[in-house]
Coordinates of C-alpha atoms in Angstrom, one line a residue:
M1 CA 21.6 17.6 13.3
R2 CA 18.4 16.8 14.8
Q3 CA 17.9 13.2 15.5
T4 CA 14.5 12.0 14.5
K5 CA 13.5 7.8 15.8
V6 CA 11.8 6.4 13.2
V7 CA 8.9 3.6 13.6
F8 CA 9.2 0.5 12.2
G9 CA 5.7 -1.1 11.0
T10 CA 4.2 -4.3 12.3
V11 CA 6.0 -7.8 11.5
S12 CA 3.5 -9.1 8.8
I13 CA 3.2 -11.5 6.1
A14 CA 1.4 -9.3 4.2
A15 CA 2.5 -5.8 3.2
S16 CA 0.7 -2.7 4.0
V17 CA -0.7 -1.0 0.8
G18 CA -0.6 1.8 1.9
L19 CA 0.8 2.7 -0.7
L20 CA 0.4 2.7 -1.4
V21 CA -0.5 2.1 -2.7
S22 CA -2.7 4.3 -2.3
A23 CA -2.0 3.6 -6.2
C24 CA -5.5 5.0 -7.1
S25 CA -6.6 6.8 -10.4
N26 CA -8.6 9.5 -11.6
S27 CA -11.8 10.2 -13.0
S28 CA -15.5 10.0 -12.7
T29 CA -19.5 9.3 -13.9
S30 CA -22.9 10.5 -15.1
T31 CA -26.1 9.1 -12.5
P32 CA -27.1 6.3 -13.5
S33 CA -30.0 6.0 -14.9
A34 CA -31.5 3.0 -13.6
S35 CA -33.9 3.8 -10.6
P36 CA -34.5 2.4 -7.4
S37 CA -37.0 -0.9 -7.5
T38 CA -40.8 -0.2 -6.5
A39 CA -40.1 -2.2 -3.6
A40 CA -37.2 0.1 -2.5
K41 CA -39.5 3.0 -2.8
V42 CA -41.9 2.0 -0.2
E43 CA -38.9 0.7 2.4
A44 CA -37.0 2.8 4.6
P45 CA -33.5 3.2 3.8
I46 CA -31.2 0.6 4.8
E47 CA -28.4 2.8 6.9
I48 CA -24.7 1.6 6.2
T49 CA -21.6 2.6 8.0
I50 CA -18.9 3.1 6.0
A51 CA -15.1 3.7 8.2
G52 CA -12.2 4.7 6.2
F53 CA -9.5 7.3 4.7
W54 CA -9.7 9.8 2.3
P55 CA -13.1 10.7 3.3
P56 CA -15.8 13.0 1.4
D57 CA -15.3 16.3 3.2
K58 CA -19.4 16.9 3.4
D59 CA -21.9 14.0 3.6
D60 CA -23.8 15.1 0.0
S61 CA -20.9 14.6 -2.1
F62 CA -21.5 13.4 -5.7
V63 CA -20.8 9.5 -4.9
Q64 CA -22.8 9.1 -1.6
K65 CA -25.8 10.9 -3.4
L66 CA -25.7 8.1 -6.4
L67 CA -25.0 5.6 -4.3
E68 CA -28.0 6.4 -1.4
Q69 CA -30.1 7.0 -4.8
K70 CA -29.7 4.0 -6.6
F71 CA -29.7 1.5 -3.7
N72 CA -32.0 3.0 -1.3
V73 CA -29.3 3.1 1.7
K74 CA -28.4 5.7 4.1
L75 CA -24.6 6.1 4.3
K76 CA -22.9 7.2 7.4
N77 CA -19.5 8.0 7.0
V78 CA -16.7 7.6 9.3
R79 CA -13.8 9.5 8.6
L80 CA -10.3 8.3 9.3
D81 CA -6.8 9.7 9.1
R82 CA -4.6 7.9 6.8
S83 CA -1.5 8.2 9.0
T84 CA -3.3 6.9 12.0
Q85 CA -6.1 4.9 10.5
S86 CA -5.3 1.6 12.4
D87 CA -5.2 3.6 16.0
Q88 CA -8.3 5.6 15.4
M89 CA -10.3 2.0 14.6
N90 CA -8.8 0.2 17.3
I91 CA -10.1 3.0 19.3
K92 CA -13.4 2.7 18.2
L93 CA -13.5 -0.7 17.7
A94 CA -12.8 -1.2 22.0
A95 CA -15.9 1.2 22.8
G96 CA -18.3 -1.0 20.5
E97 CA -18.2 1.2 17.2
I98 CA -18.3 -1.4 14.5
P99 CA -18.9 0.0 10.9
D100 CA -21.1 -1.9 8.5
M101 CA -17.8 -2.1 6.1
F102 CA -14.0 -1.6 6.4
S103 CA -13.0 0.5 3.6
S104 CA -9.5 0.9 5.6
D105 CA -6.7 -1.1 5.0
A106 CA -6.4 -4.3 7.4
S107 CA -4.0 -6.8 7.9
N108 CA -4.1 -9.8 7.8
A109 CA -3.5 -10.3 11.6
D110 CA -6.4 -7.8 11.8
M111 CA -8.6 -10.0 10.2
I112 CA -7.9 -12.8 12.1
N113 CA -7.8 -10.8 15.3
W114 CA -11.3 -9.8 14.8
S115 CA -12.4 -12.7 13.7
K116 CA -11.6 -14.3 17.1
Q117 CA -13.3 -11.2 18.8
G118 CA -16.2 -10.9 17.1
I119 CA -16.4 -7.6 15.1
I120 CA -16.0 -8.8 11.7
A121 CA -18.7 -11.1 9.7
S122 CA -18.0 -14.3 7.9
I123 CA -20.2 -14.7 4.2
S124 CA -19.9 -17.6 2.3
V125 CA -18.2 -17.5 -1.2
D126 CA -21.1 -18.6 -2.6
E127 CA -23.4 -15.8 -1.7
I128 CA -20.2 -13.4 -2.9
K129 CA -20.8 -15.2 -6.5
K130 CA -23.8 -15.3 -6.6
Y131 CA -24.5 -11.3 -6.2
M132 CA -21.3 -10.3 -7.4
P133 CA -20.7 -12.6 -10.1
K134 CA -19.0 -10.5 -12.4
Y135 CA -15.8 -9.3 -10.0
A136 CA -15.9 -12.9 -8.9
A137 CA -15.1 -14.2 -12.2
D138 CA -12.6 -11.2 -13.0
I139 CA -10.4 -11.9 -9.9
E140 CA -10.6 -15.8 -10.5
K141 CA -8.5 -15.3 -13.8
L142 CA -5.7 -13.1 -12.0
D143 CA -5.6 -15.9 -9.2
S144 CA -7.2 -19.2 -9.3
N145 CA -6.5 -19.8 -5.3
I146 CA -8.3 -16.5 -4.8
W147 CA -10.9 -17.3 -2.5
Q148 CA -7.8 -19.0 0.0
Y149 CA -6.9 -15.9 1.4
G150 CA -9.1 -14.5 3.0
M151 CA -10.2 -18.5 4.9
Y152 CA -9.3 -18.9 8.2
N153 CA -11.1 -21.2 11.2
G154 CA -13.2 -22.7 7.8
K155 CA -14.8 -19.4 7.0
N156 CA -14.6 -16.8 4.9
W157 CA -13.8 -13.0 6.0
G158 CA -14.8 -11.1 3.4
V159 CA -15.0 -10.0 -0.4
P160 CA -11.6 -10.7 -2.0
K161 CA -9.7 -7.6 -2.9
V162 CA -6.3 -7.1 -5.3
F163 CA -4.0 -4.5 -6.5
L164 CA -3.1 -5.1 -9.8
E165 CA 0.1 -2.5 -9.5
G166 CA 1.0 -4.6 -6.9
A167 CA 3.0 -7.1 -9.0
T168 CA 5.1 -4.6 -10.2
G169 CA 8.2 -2.9 -7.7
F170 CA 9.1 0.2 -6.4
L171 CA 11.2 2.3 -8.6
P172 CA 14.3 4.0 -7.7
A173 CA 13.9 7.9 -8.8
Y174 CA 16.2 10.9 -9.3
N175 CA 16.9 14.3 -9.5
S176 CA 17.9 14.0 -12.8
T177 CA 19.2 17.7 -12.5
W178 CA 21.2 16.9 -9.5
L179 CA 22.9 14.1 -11.1
K180 CA 24.2 15.7 -14.1
K181 CA 25.4 18.6 -11.5
I182 CA 27.5 16.0 -10.3
G183 CA 29.2 14.3 -13.1
Y184 CA 26.3 11.7 -13.8
N185 CA 24.7 11.2 -17.0
E186 CA 22.6 8.4 -15.7
P187 CA 21.1 6.8 -12.4
P188 CA 24.0 4.6 -10.4
K189 CA 23.5 0.9 -11.1
T190 CA 25.4 -0.4 -8.3
L191 CA 25.6 0.1 -4.0
A192 CA 29.0 1.8 -4.5
E193 CA 27.8 4.5 -7.2
F194 CA 24.3 4.9 -5.2
E195 CA 26.7 5.7 -2.1
D196 CA 28.8 8.2 -4.4
V197 CA 25.4 9.6 -5.6
L198 CA 23.8 10.4 -2.1
L199 CA 26.9 12.0 -0.5
K200 CA 27.7 14.5 -3.4
F201 CA 23.7 15.5 -3.3
T202 CA 24.5 16.1 0.4
N203 CA 27.7 18.1 0.3
N204 CA 28.6 19.3 -3.2
D205 CA 25.4 21.8 -3.1
P206 CA 23.4 20.3 -6.1
D207 CA 21.0 23.0 -6.0
G208 CA 23.4 25.7 -6.3
N209 CA 22.5 28.3 -3.9
G210 CA 25.6 28.3 -1.7
K211 CA 24.3 26.7 1.5
K212 CA 24.6 22.8 2.8
D213 CA 20.9 22.1 2.9
T214 CA 20.2 19.5 0.7
Y215 CA 20.1 15.5 1.7
G216 CA 20.6 12.4 -0.6
M217 CA 17.4 10.6 0.6
S218 CA 14.4 10.5 3.1
A219 CA 11.6 8.1 4.1
R220 CA 8.2 7.3 5.0
G221 CA 9.1 6.3 8.4
K222 CA 5.8 7.7 9.8
D223 CA 2.9 6.3 7.4
S224 CA 4.6 3.5 5.5
P225 CA 7.6 2.3 7.9
S226 CA 7.3 -1.0 6.0
Q227 CA 9.2 0.4 3.0
V228 CA 12.0 2.6 5.1
F229 CA 14.7 2.7 2.4
N230 CA 13.3 -1.0 0.7
S231 CA 16.1 -0.7 -2.5
V232 CA 18.9 -0.8 0.3
F233 CA 17.4 -3.9 1.9
A234 CA 16.5 -5.0 -1.9
A235 CA 20.1 -4.8 -3.0
F236 CA 20.9 -6.8 -0.1
G237 CA 18.5 -9.2 -1.5
T238 CA 16.2 -9.2 1.7
N239 CA 13.1 -7.2 2.9
A240 CA 12.5 -5.7 6.2
D241 CA 9.1 -6.6 6.0
T242 CA 8.5 -10.1 5.0
F243 CA 9.8 -13.7 5.1
I244 CA 12.8 -14.7 2.2
K245 CA 13.5 -17.9 0.8
Q246 CA 17.1 -19.1 2.1
A247 CA 19.4 -21.3 0.2
D248 CA 18.1 -24.3 1.4
G249 CA 14.4 -23.5 0.4
T250 CA 13.1 -22.7 3.8
L251 CA 11.8 -19.2 4.8
A252 CA 13.1 -16.8 7.2
H253 CA 11.8 -13.6 8.1
G254 CA 13.9 -10.9 6.3
F255 CA 14.8 -8.7 9.2
T256 CA 16.5 -11.5 10.8
T257 CA 18.8 -12.5 7.8
E258 CA 22.6 -11.7 7.5
E259 CA 21.5 -9.7 4.8
S260 CA 19.7 -7.2 6.8
R261 CA 22.3 -6.9 9.1
Q262 CA 25.0 -6.0 6.5
A263 CA 21.7 -3.3 5.5
L264 CA 21.8 -2.0 8.5
K265 CA 25.1 -1.2 9.4
L266 CA 25.2 0.5 5.6
L267 CA 22.4 2.5 6.9
N268 CA 23.9 3.5 10.4
K269 CA 27.0 4.5 8.2
W270 CA 25.0 7.1 6.2
Y271 CA 23.3 8.3 8.5
K272 CA 26.7 8.9 10.8
E273 CA 27.4 11.0 7.5
G274 CA 24.5 13.0 7.3
I275 CA 23.6 11.6 4.0
I276 CA 20.0 10.9 5.3
D277 CA 17.2 13.5 6.1
P278 CA 17.6 13.3 10.0
E279 CA 13.5 13.6 10.0
F280 CA 12.8 10.4 8.0
G281 CA 11.1 8.7 11.1
T282 CA 8.5 11.1 11.4
A283 CA 7.8 11.8 7.2
D284 CA 4.7 10.4 5.6
G285 CA 4.2 10.0 2.3
N286 CA 3.4 13.4 1.3
K287 CA 6.3 14.9 3.2
V288 CA 8.9 12.8 1.4
R289 CA 7.5 13.2 -2.0
D290 CA 7.3 17.1 -1.0
N291 CA 11.1 16.9 0.1
F292 CA 11.8 15.7 -3.6
V293 CA 9.9 17.9 -5.7
N294 CA 10.7 20.8 -3.9
A295 CA 14.7 20.1 -4.1
K296 CA 15.8 19.0 -0.5
T297 CA 16.7 16.0 -1.4
G298 CA 17.4 14.1 -4.3
Y299 CA 16.5 9.9 -4.1
V300 CA 13.2 8.6 -3.3
D301 CA 12.4 4.7 -3.5
T302 CA 8.8 4.4 -2.3
A303 CA 6.9 5.2 -5.6
L304 CA 5.6 2.7 -8.1
W305 CA 5.5 3.5 -12.1
Y306 CA 2.4 5.2 -12.2
H307 CA 3.4 8.0 -9.4
L308 CA 6.6 9.0 -11.3
H309 CA 4.8 8.8 -14.6
E310 CA 4.0 12.9 -15.6
T311 CA 0.5 12.5 -14.6
G312 CA 1.0 10.7 -11.4
S313 CA 1.5 12.1 -7.7
Y314 CA 5.3 12.9 -8.4
G315 CA 5.3 13.3 -11.8
V316 CA 2.9 16.3 -11.6
P317 CA 4.7 18.2 -9.0
A318 CA 8.0 17.7 -10.1
K319 CA 6.4 19.3 -13.9
Q320 CA 5.1 22.2 -11.8
K321 CA 8.4 22.5 -9.9
G322 CA 10.6 22.1 -12.6
V323 CA 12.2 19.0 -11.5
S324 CA 13.0 16.4 -13.6
I325 CA 12.7 13.0 -12.8
A326 CA 15.4 9.6 -13.5
I327 CA 14.5 6.4 -13.2
G328 CA 16.7 4.2 -12.4
E329 CA 17.1 0.0 -11.9
P330 CA 16.8 -1.6 -8.9
L331 CA 21.1 -1.6 -7.4
I332 CA 23.0 -4.3 -7.9
G333 CA 23.8 -5.4 -4.5
P334 CA 26.8 -7.6 -3.0
K335 CA 25.5 -10.7 -5.2
G336 CA 25.2 -8.9 -8.1
T337 CA 21.2 -9.3 -8.1
K338 CA 18.9 -6.8 -8.8
L339 CA 15.6 -7.0 -7.0
A340 CA 13.1 -4.2 -6.1
L341 CA 10.5 -4.6 -3.3
S342 CA 7.0 -5.4 -4.6
N343 CA 3.8 -5.6 -2.3
G344 CA 2.5 -8.3 -4.6
V345 CA -1.3 -8.7 -6.3
V346 CA -3.3 -10.1 -3.1
Q347 CA -4.3 -8.2 -0.6
T348 CA -6.9 -8.1 2.7
P349 CA -10.3 -8.6 1.8
N350 CA -13.1 -6.2 2.2
L351 CA -14.2 -6.9 5.7
F352 CA -17.9 -6.1 7.3
G353 CA -18.6 -5.7 10.7
I354 CA -20.3 -8.6 12.6
Q355 CA -23.5 -7.1 12.5
V356 CA -23.8 -7.5 8.8
E357 CA -23.2 -11.6 9.1
K358 CA -27.1 -11.8 10.6
D359 CA -28.6 -9.1 9.0
E360 CA -29.4 -10.5 5.4
K361 CA -30.8 -7.6 3.4
K362 CA -27.8 -5.1 4.3
R363 CA -25.7 -8.3 3.1
I364 CA -27.0 -8.8 0.2
K365 CA -27.4 -4.6 -0.3
I366 CA -23.7 -4.3 -0.1
L367 CA -22.6 -7.0 -2.2
Q368 CA -24.9 -5.6 -4.6
M369 CA -23.2 -2.1 -4.1
L370 CA -20.0 -3.4 -4.8
E371 CA -20.7 -5.1 -7.8
Y372 CA -22.1 -1.8 -9.2
M373 CA -18.6 -0.4 -8.0
A374 CA -16.7 -2.9 -9.6
E375 CA -18.3 -4.3 -12.6
D376 CA -20.8 -1.5 -14.1
E377 CA -18.8 0.9 -16.1
E378 CA -21.4 3.6 -15.0
G379 CA -20.8 2.4 -11.0
Y380 CA -17.1 2.1 -11.8
L381 CA -16.7 5.8 -13.6
A382 CA -18.8 7.2 -10.8
T383 CA -17.2 5.8 -8.0
S384 CA -13.8 6.2 -8.7
Y385 CA -14.1 9.5 -10.8
G386 CA -16.9 11.9 -9.8
E387 CA -19.1 13.1 -12.2
K388 CA -19.0 13.0 -15.9
G389 CA -18.3 16.3 -17.3
V390 CA -17.5 18.1 -14.2
D391 CA -14.8 16.0 -12.7
Y392 CA -13.5 13.9 -16.0
D393 CA -14.0 13.7 -19.0
L394 CA -13.4 10.8 -21.5
Q395 CA -10.9 10.7 -24.2
G396 CA -11.7 7.4 -25.4
N397 CA -11.8 5.1 -23.1
T398 CA -9.1 6.8 -20.6
A399 CA -11.1 8.6 -18.0
I400 CA -9.4 12.4 -17.8
P401 CA -9.5 14.3 -14.4
K402 CA -10.8 17.6 -14.5
G403 CA -8.8 20.7 -12.5
D404 CA -7.5 19.5 -8.9
N405 CA -9.2 16.3 -9.3
G406 CA -5.7 14.4 -10.1
D407 CA -4.9 14.4 -7.0
V408 CA -7.1 11.6 -5.2
Q409 CA -7.3 13.2 -2.0
K410 CA -8.8 16.6 -3.1
R411 CA -11.3 14.4 -5.7
A412 CA -12.1 12.3 -2.7
A413 CA -12.6 15.1 -0.6
K414 CA -15.0 16.9 -3.4
T415 CA -16.4 14.6 -4.6
G416 CA -16.3 11.3 -2.4
A417 CA -14.9 9.2 -5.8
G418 CA -12.1 6.9 -4.7
A419 CA -11.2 4.6 -1.9
F420 CA -13.3 5.7 0.8
F421 CA -16.6 4.2 -0.9
T422 CA -15.1 2.0 -3.2
P423 CA -12.1 -0.5 -3.1
F424 CA -11.7 -0.7 -6.4
T425 CA -10.1 2.1 -8.1
A426 CA -7.6 0.9 -10.9
K427 CA -7.9 -2.7 -9.0
V428 CA -10.4 -4.3 -11.4
P429 CA -8.7 -6.1 -14.4
S430 CA -12.0 -5.6 -16.6
M431 CA -12.0 -1.5 -15.9
I432 CA -8.2 -0.8 -16.5
K433 CA -9.2 0.0 -19.8
F434 CA -10.6 3.9 -18.0
D435 CA -7.2 4.3 -16.1
R436 CA -4.4 3.7 -18.3
P437 CA -4.2 5.0 -22.0
Q438 CA -1.6 3.7 -24.0
D439 CA 1.0 6.2 -23.1
Q440 CA 1.1 5.0 -19.6
L441 CA 1.3 1.2 -19.9
D442 CA 4.1 2.0 -22.5
F443 CA 5.9 3.7 -19.8
K444 CA 5.3 1.1 -17.1
A445 CA 6.5 -1.5 -19.7
K446 CA 9.4 0.5 -20.3
Y447 CA 10.7 1.0 -17.0
T448 CA 9.1 -2.3 -15.3
G449 CA 9.4 -4.6 -17.6
G450 CA 11.3 -8.0 -17.2
M451 CA 12.0 -6.7 -13.4
K452 CA 12.9 -9.4 -10.3
T453 CA 11.1 -8.5 -7.3
I454 CA 10.6 -9.7 -3.4
T455 CA 7.5 -10.4 -2.6
N456 CA 5.6 -12.1 0.2
P457 CA 6.4 -15.7 -0.6
I458 CA 2.9 -16.6 0.8
P459 CA 0.5 -14.3 -0.3
G460 CA -2.9 -14.0 1.9
A461 CA -1.9 -16.6 4.6
S462 CA -4.2 -16.4 7.1
L463 CA -1.7 -17.7 9.8
D464 CA -2.6 -18.4 13.8
S465 CA 0.2 -17.4 15.4
E466 CA 0.5 -13.6 13.7
P467 CA -1.9 -11.6 15.6
K468 CA -1.2 -13.5 18.6
V469 CA 3.1 -12.9 18.4
A470 CA 3.1 -9.4 15.9
P471 CA 2.9 -6.9 18.9
T472 CA 5.6 -8.1 21.0
L473 CA 8.0 -9.1 17.5
K474 CA 6.8 -5.4 16.1
T475 CA 8.4 -3.9 19.8
L476 CA 11.5 -6.0 19.6
R477 CA 12.1 -4.9 15.9
D478 CA 11.3 -1.7 16.5
S479 CA 13.4 -1.0 19.2
Y480 CA 16.5 -2.4 17.2
A481 CA 16.3 -1.1 14.2
V482 CA 16.1 2.4 15.7
K483 CA 18.8 1.7 17.8
A484 CA 21.0 0.6 14.8
I485 CA 20.6 3.0 12.2
L486 CA 21.1 5.4 14.8
G487 CA 24.3 3.5 16.1
E488 CA 23.3 3.4 19.8
V489 CA 24.1 -0.3 18.9
D490 CA 26.1 -2.4 17.4
T491 CA 25.4 -4.8 14.2
D492 CA 27.4 -7.4 15.2
K493 CA 26.6 -9.4 18.7
A494 CA 23.8 -6.9 19.4
F495 CA 22.0 -8.1 16.0
D496 CA 22.5 -11.4 17.1
D497 CA 20.9 -10.9 20.6
F498 CA 18.1 -9.4 19.0
V499 CA 17.4 -12.4 16.7
T500 CA 17.8 -14.9 19.6
A501 CA 15.0 -12.3 21.5
W502 CA 12.9 -12.1 18.4
K503 CA 12.9 -16.0 18.5
K504 CA 11.8 -16.2 21.9
A505 CA 9.3 -13.9 22.0
G506 CA 7.1 -15.9 19.1
G507 CA 9.0 -15.2 16.0
Q508 CA 10.3 -19.1 15.9
E509 CA 6.7 -20.5 16.2
L510 CA 5.9 -17.8 13.3
T511 CA 8.8 -19.0 11.2
D512 CA 7.9 -22.6 11.7
E513 CA 3.6 -21.9 10.7
V514 CA 4.8 -19.7 7.6
N515 CA 7.3 -22.7 6.4
K516 CA 4.5 -25.4 7.0
V517 CA 1.8 -23.1 4.7
Y518 CA 4.9 -22.3 2.2
K519 CA 5.2 -26.6 1.8
E520 CA 1.5 -27.0 1.8
R521 CA 1.3 -24.5 -1.1
N522 CA 4.2 -26.0 -2.8
K523 CA 3.5 -29.1 -2.9
K524 CA 4.7 -31.3 -6.3

């Protein structure tokens, strides 16, 4: 067996989205009838640099031309790879290449560091409300405290960004055919049953090819390390990448708890038994999905409900490959609880380069563009889905992608629609009617209704200590986690030594600040 070491993500209060994220929708829109003002026609276009992932292949995409024409701007695209965007961005920033708009994912630690380094622009809440009135009202309905999440050192650092589906948990999903073949008529409910399933997925030739070439599960060790084996940690009542409320009411970092020690012990046991894909450390989201839909692994826990729907990024290829998906419930752990990891609704704000702070015309133009993409039905559909009748059609209110536009990356590459230009696809309460047909809402209710989740107890908190100590804490955690899962260190004394070192390296300072913020937010 070839062993590949997993690299875990930074110790961060905010969950990385990647998801996720990545949790987009599909569709497009016709070119707006509105034309630029007379003043805009005679003025030279304002150049706006955008850096982000899932960019269009060319600079003349439908969405880019639409925005350039409507707002009299010239967009300059800085293309980042999804899996290495953070490293690429840091290299560019170190070279003084600061984009006007950061459409790539950033953490709260990034926001704080970049504000201290003079990289990002502060922007007043009043100005956002003036030029983005509909969006401001929309997100305030979600969370009355929404404006505090971008505040640091007395200033606001961007336009709030939310992820509506972040409130739902990651669902455990199984190869239904494999389950039946090994004698299960329904997904496992407990950790013990789950272990039995993984062992049989690995050893009982579930694909029937006469070879021992299957694994129980893999993980996104490359591009979403904070989600690695999240269902196992959740079963123990913890999360490896955020703080967890303890019995005495205080918060402790999940990876330093006794529950994480026990989760690591179990993962090491499974790794030695060969039921975990040995290449999980270098697998990204696409690889994990491909392994599952190509019947190389029988279980995944890195998908949200809409990924698993028949129209989703798992549902579509699984159906094409003849793989039937069985969706289970969170596993019952040692304490008898059923919990799922949730990223939460709050995300790091949309950030702007420092140069935008003193360029009023550019700043206003960006805010107007964002309001158009978020709250104008025509603008929302166009920048989320492409051109109506070409890239998508409407069935009732629902945008239905045409051809291969159901794949968000392919749609983005061809049309420019999606995450690169707009941060709002499937994230705006008033526009969700375009993204979710009734059958999807019913599916969501069936599999997520009543689910209890583990999420960040202080969403959006801007912590002074986090950017200062996060790199060291990350190194310590990465080193120990790899060795623990691979069995190179024990999870008894070595775990205690890790916790002690973690606290001395800034973890205690971080913990103290987290508890201070938590107490202030929960004053009665």
